[in-house]
Amino acid sequence: MHDYAARVFEEQQKKAPWEKEFLQSVEEVFASLDDVLNTHPEYEENCILERMITPERIITFQVPWVDDNGKINVNTGYRVQFNGSLGPYKGGLRFHPTVTLSVLKFLGFEQTFKNSLTMLPMGGGKGGSDFNPKGRSVREVTDFCKAFMRELFRHIGPDTDVPAGDLGVGGREIGFLFGEYRRLANRFNGVLTGKTVGWGGSLIRPEATGFGAIYFLQHMLALKNEEIAGKRIAISGFGNVAWGAALKAVQLGAKVVTISGPDGYILDEDGMTPEKVEYMLDLRASGKDIVAPYAEKFAGSKFVAGRKPWEVPVDIAMPCAIQNELNGNDAAALVANNVKYVAEVSNMGSTPEAIACFLEKGVTFAPGKAVNAGGVATSCLEMSQNAGHTSWDAETVDNQLRKIMAGIHTACVENGKTADGLNYVTGANIAGFKRVADAMVAQSV
Ligand code: 2IT
């Protein structure tokens, strides 16, 4: 690591050693910046690294809500407005019991570079709450969303900060949140993305993260003169992102053999079909957070309790669930089974040990901030449609998404060249970082 980066990282470590996830994401980016910092002394002169790891604003608030027994509950709500130098803060809201300030800071930090990679005008932000939607009734979720927006509405706006969904926040929750915003602010505008089509949502937004990931993967394969048809793919998770990735992979003739949940994974040696992919929506709608029923519904598949899908022999692995879901042991198991490509779709889905293992063993690894950027990119397309009081057809949105993913892949290749090949981690970090850093220098303090 460059001296300047090492110094700033060490200071941050001393300041908040408990922010493990945040420090992990900072270390990964800083480790990629040697050349950039050597050739751009103005970054150190402008204190860019210190400013880059300090959120511009953090809003923390109380979210009181009433459960179905009439009991009052309290959760903590957050919005981390990380970096606004490229545009309004943009990034999702996560409702999940693992949410802490460290998790939201890592997500906001990653989001800043991801949004930069899309080349669209978006700053980076992230928010959410430690609220656990699992097993909660629709009324309880509605009440929580309204209480959350009661405070958040004064901090957001189409030119200020535009939240969207993430884990635990889908189209339904965005509807509840938007309704409350509209009532409180007396404005109907593009303040949230991921809205339902018909009242401001964009076609292809639900599919966009998964579709974009597969488009990116196609470019990774093309560089090695390979194609996706016929490849065995392991996917983790069964939410919106896993669904979109499985749908596009199946359409293109790949064999998707796994999905997973907190209860274990499904091994489907016959490969998923469009019908099986759509069943993922039923699984999610059940609110039980389990995948086991898949094996009861589809003969030929089996449920493996309490384990992760990384022990299954595949050509391509695509983590689509949550941070650090793929560790060093998982990576070693994939390598032992001759995995060739890992396209990370979850944010920071792989631990540093896993990434080191892939790079050392010659597995082509691409990081989430590049692979999953199609989601937020399409959110920006939704903002454009809202701002123009119009809506585009699916083909228009999908074509833009394809172009954006191709552009991100090219940026990774151009910035990730190494003596012995290509490093997507370095490429994504450098390309994402430079655009933000240059904007910060240009805008002064
Ligand atoms: O991690 C992400 O990029 C998202 N959850 C989507 C963010 C967005 O604003 O669409």
Short mmCIF file of N, CA, C and O and ligand atoms in Angstrom, two decimals, residues 90-92 111 114 126 164-166 193 205 347 375-376 379, ligand 1:
data_model
loop_
_atom_site.label_atom_id
_atom_site.label_comp_id
_atom_site.label_asym_id
_atom_site.label_seq_id
_atom_site.Cartn_x
_atom_site.Cartn_y
_atom_site.Cartn_z
N LYS A 90 -26.89 8.68 -3.93
CA LYS A 90 -27.74 7.64 -4.51
C LYS A 90 -27.31 6.30 -3.96
O LYS A 90 -26.11 5.96 -3.94
N GLY A 91 -28.28 5.52 -3.50
CA GLY A 91 -27.99 4.19 -2.99
C GLY A 91 -29.18 3.67 -2.21
O GLY A 91 -30.09 4.43 -1.87
N GLY A 92 -29.17 2.39 -1.94
CA GLY A 92 -30.35 1.73 -1.40
C GLY A 92 -30.55 1.89 0.09
O GLY A 92 -29.72 2.45 0.82
N GLN A 111 -20.63 2.16 -2.74
CA GLN A 111 -21.62 2.74 -3.66
C GLN A 111 -21.04 3.94 -4.39
O GLN A 111 -21.30 4.16 -5.58
N LYS A 114 -18.94 2.56 -7.19
CA LYS A 114 -19.82 1.86 -8.13
C LYS A 114 -20.56 2.87 -8.99
O LYS A 114 -20.59 2.76 -10.22
N LYS A 126 -26.10 5.46 1.35
CA LYS A 126 -26.75 4.19 1.74
C LYS A 126 -27.49 4.43 3.04
O LYS A 126 -27.12 5.31 3.83
N ALA A 164 -33.23 3.96 -2.65
CA ALA A 164 -33.87 2.89 -3.43
C ALA A 164 -33.94 1.67 -2.50
O ALA A 164 -33.81 1.80 -1.29
N GLY A 165 -34.14 0.50 -3.08
CA GLY A 165 -34.21 -0.72 -2.27
C GLY A 165 -32.84 -1.36 -2.08
O GLY A 165 -31.85 -0.99 -2.72
N ASP A 166 -32.79 -2.30 -1.17
CA ASP A 166 -31.65 -3.18 -0.95
C ASP A 166 -32.26 -4.38 -0.19
O ASP A 166 -33.47 -4.59 -0.27
N THR A 193 -36.18 5.47 -6.15
CA THR A 193 -36.25 4.61 -7.33
C THR A 193 -36.58 3.19 -6.90
O THR A 193 -36.50 2.85 -5.72
N ARG A 205 -36.11 -2.24 -14.15
CA ARG A 205 -35.40 -1.98 -12.89
C ARG A 205 -35.37 -3.22 -11.99
O ARG A 205 -34.31 -3.53 -11.42
N ASN A 347 -22.70 -7.04 -2.63
CA ASN A 347 -21.72 -6.02 -2.28
C ASN A 347 -20.69 -6.63 -1.32
O ASN A 347 -21.07 -7.09 -0.24
N GLY A 375 -27.82 -2.31 -11.37
CA GLY A 375 -29.00 -1.95 -10.57
C GLY A 375 -29.09 -0.45 -10.38
O GLY A 375 -30.08 0.18 -10.77
N VAL A 376 -28.04 0.10 -9.82
CA VAL A 376 -28.08 1.54 -9.56
C VAL A 376 -28.06 2.34 -10.88
O VAL A 376 -28.66 3.41 -10.97
N SER A 379 -31.46 2.60 -11.88
CA SER A 379 -32.12 3.59 -11.02
C SER A 379 -31.92 4.99 -11.58
O SER A 379 -32.82 5.83 -11.54
O1 2IT B 1 -26.34 -1.85 -3.84
C1 2IT B 1 -26.96 -1.23 -4.71
O2 2IT B 1 -26.40 -0.75 -5.71
C2 2IT B 1 -28.40 -1.07 -4.55
N1 2IT B 1 -28.94 -1.57 -3.57
C3 2IT B 1 -29.21 -0.28 -5.54
C4 2IT B 1 -29.10 1.17 -5.28
C5 2IT B 1 -29.99 2.05 -6.12
O3 2IT B 1 -30.01 3.26 -5.82
O4 2IT B 1 -30.66 1.59 -7.03
#
